[in-house]
Each structure stands twice: as C-alpha cells, then as structure tokens.
CSV table of C-alpha atoms in Angstrom, one decimal:
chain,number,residue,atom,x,y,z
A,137,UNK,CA,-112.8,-79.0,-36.6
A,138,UNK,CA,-110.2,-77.0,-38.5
A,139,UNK,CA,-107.8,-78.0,-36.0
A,140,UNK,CA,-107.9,-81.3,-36.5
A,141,UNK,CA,-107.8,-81.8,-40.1
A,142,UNK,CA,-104.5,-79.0,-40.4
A,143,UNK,CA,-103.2,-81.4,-37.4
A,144,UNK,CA,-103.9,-84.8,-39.6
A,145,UNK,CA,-102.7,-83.2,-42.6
A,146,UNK,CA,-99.3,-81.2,-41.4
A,147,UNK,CA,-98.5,-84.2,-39.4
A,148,UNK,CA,-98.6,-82.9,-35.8
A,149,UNK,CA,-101.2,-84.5,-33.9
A,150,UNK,CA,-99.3,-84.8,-30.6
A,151,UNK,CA,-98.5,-80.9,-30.8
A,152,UNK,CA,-102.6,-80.4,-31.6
A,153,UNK,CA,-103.0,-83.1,-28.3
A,154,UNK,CA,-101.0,-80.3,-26.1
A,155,UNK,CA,-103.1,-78.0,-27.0
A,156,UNK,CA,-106.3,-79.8,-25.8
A,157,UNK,CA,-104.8,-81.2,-22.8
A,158,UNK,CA,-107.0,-78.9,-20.4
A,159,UNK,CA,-110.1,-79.4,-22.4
A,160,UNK,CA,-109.6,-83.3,-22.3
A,161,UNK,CA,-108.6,-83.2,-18.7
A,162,UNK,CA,-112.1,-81.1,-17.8
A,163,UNK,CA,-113.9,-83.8,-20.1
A,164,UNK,CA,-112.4,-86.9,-18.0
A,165,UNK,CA,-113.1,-85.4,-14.5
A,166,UNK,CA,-116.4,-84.3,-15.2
A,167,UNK,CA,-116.8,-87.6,-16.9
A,168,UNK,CA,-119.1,-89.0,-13.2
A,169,UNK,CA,-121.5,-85.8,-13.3
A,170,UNK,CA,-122.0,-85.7,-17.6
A,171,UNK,CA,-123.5,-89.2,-17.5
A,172,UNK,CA,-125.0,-88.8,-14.3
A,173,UNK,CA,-123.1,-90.8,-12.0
A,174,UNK,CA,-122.9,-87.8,-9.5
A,175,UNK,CA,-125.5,-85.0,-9.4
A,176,UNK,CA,-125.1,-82.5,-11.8
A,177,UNK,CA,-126.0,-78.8,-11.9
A,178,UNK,CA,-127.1,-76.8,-14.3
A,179,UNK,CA,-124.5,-74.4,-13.5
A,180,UNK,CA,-121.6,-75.8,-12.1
A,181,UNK,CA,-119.2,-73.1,-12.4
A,182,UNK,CA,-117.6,-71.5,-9.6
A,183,UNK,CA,-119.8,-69.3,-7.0
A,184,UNK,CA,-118.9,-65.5,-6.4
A,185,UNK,CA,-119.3,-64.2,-2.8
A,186,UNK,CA,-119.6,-60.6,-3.0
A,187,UNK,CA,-118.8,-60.1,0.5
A,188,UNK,CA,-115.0,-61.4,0.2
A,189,UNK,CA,-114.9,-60.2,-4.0
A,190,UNK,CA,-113.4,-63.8,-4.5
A,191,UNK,CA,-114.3,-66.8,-6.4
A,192,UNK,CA,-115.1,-70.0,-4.8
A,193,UNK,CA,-115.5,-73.7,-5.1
A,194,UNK,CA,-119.1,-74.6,-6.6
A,195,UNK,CA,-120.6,-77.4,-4.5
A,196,UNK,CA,-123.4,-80.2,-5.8
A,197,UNK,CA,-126.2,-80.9,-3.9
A,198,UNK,CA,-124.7,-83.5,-1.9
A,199,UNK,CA,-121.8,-81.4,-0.6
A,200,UNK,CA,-119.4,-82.2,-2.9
A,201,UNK,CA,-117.2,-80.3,-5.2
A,202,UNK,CA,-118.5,-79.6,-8.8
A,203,UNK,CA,-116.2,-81.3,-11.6
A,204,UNK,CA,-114.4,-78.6,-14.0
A,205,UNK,CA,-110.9,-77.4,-14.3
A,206,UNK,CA,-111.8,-74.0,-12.7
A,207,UNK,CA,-113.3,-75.7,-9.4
A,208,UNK,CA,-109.5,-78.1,-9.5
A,209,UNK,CA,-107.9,-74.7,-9.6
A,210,UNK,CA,-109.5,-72.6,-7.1
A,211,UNK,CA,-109.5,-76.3,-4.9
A,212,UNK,CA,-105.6,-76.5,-5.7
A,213,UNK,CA,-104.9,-72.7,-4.9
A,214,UNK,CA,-107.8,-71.3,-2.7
A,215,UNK,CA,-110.4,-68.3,-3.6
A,216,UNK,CA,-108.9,-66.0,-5.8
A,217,UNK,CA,-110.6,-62.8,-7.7
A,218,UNK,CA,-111.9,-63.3,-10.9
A,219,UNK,CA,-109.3,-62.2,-12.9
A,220,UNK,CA,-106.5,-63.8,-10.5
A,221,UNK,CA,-108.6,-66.7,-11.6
A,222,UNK,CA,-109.0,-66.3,-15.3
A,223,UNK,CA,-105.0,-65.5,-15.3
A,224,UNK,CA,-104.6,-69.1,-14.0
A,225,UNK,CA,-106.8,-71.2,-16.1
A,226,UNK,CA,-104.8,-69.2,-19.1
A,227,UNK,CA,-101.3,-69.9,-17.5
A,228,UNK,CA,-102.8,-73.5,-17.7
A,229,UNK,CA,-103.4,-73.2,-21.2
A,230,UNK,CA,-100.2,-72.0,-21.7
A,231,UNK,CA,-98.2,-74.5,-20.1
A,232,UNK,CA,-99.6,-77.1,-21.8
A,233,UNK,CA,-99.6,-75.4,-25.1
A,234,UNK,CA,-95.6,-74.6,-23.8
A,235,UNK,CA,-95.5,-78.3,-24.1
A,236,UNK,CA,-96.6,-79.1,-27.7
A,237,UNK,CA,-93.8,-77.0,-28.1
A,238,UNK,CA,-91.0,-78.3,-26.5
C-alpha cells in the first residue's frame, strides 16, 4: 500500500512496523481459526447483550474464545460498552503508534 512504499522510500520501516503492531498481532492469534485449525465463524466479533448494554466475549462452537484483538481486550478487561470498548482498541493503536515514536 501507500504506506509501505513512503515507509521503504523515507527510510522508516520500523516506525511504519509500530504502527501495524495491532493489525499483526490480530493476524498471528487468529492465525489457528484463518487456516482452520480451530473453528471459525463467520462473524467472530464480539456479542452484544442488550440486557446488560455491554459487549462480550464471542465464543466458537466448541466453547472457546473467538481469536481477534477486540475478544483479547474485552478477555483482558471484562464487558465494557461499546464505546468503552472502541476507546480501548484506539488507546491500543495509540500506544503502539506512541512507540514508532519514541
């Protein structure tokens, strides 16, 4: 993409890398369910109970957790509101993006 070829060119890869740290994180753990290893969903993004308002982990067929950065946030952190969660998954983002940075 344009990213990568200003990256190459202006001689910053490893800040560009920072940047993608959460996208490359969410590729490796999903890694088992993308090449089918583990069951994988159609949709595996988190579930909304209406009752509570909150967010919550998605779950496969077997029980277990579904594979993404969100699900590893709302896992590390608990149920959260939507936007309590979005706000997280960009304080990720910026954090890493902190460190191409520093």
């Amino acid at each position: 993409s344009a990213f990568a070829v200003v990256a190459i060119h202006g001689h910053f890869s490893k800040t560009l890398l920072c940047f993608f740290i959460p996208q490359i994180f969410n590729f490796l753990i999903s890694v088992p369910q993308l090449f089918g290893l583990l069951d994988c969903p159609r949709h595996r993004l988190p579930t909304y109970v209406p009752e509570r308002g909150v967010m919550t982990v998605s779950r496969r067929a077997d029980g277990g957790m579904n594979l993404t950065v969100i699900n590893c946030v709302l896992k590390a952190f608990g149920d959260m509101r939507e936007e309590t969660l979005a706000a997280a998954v960009v304080a990720v983002q910026v954090v890493c993006c902190g460190l191409g940075f520093a």
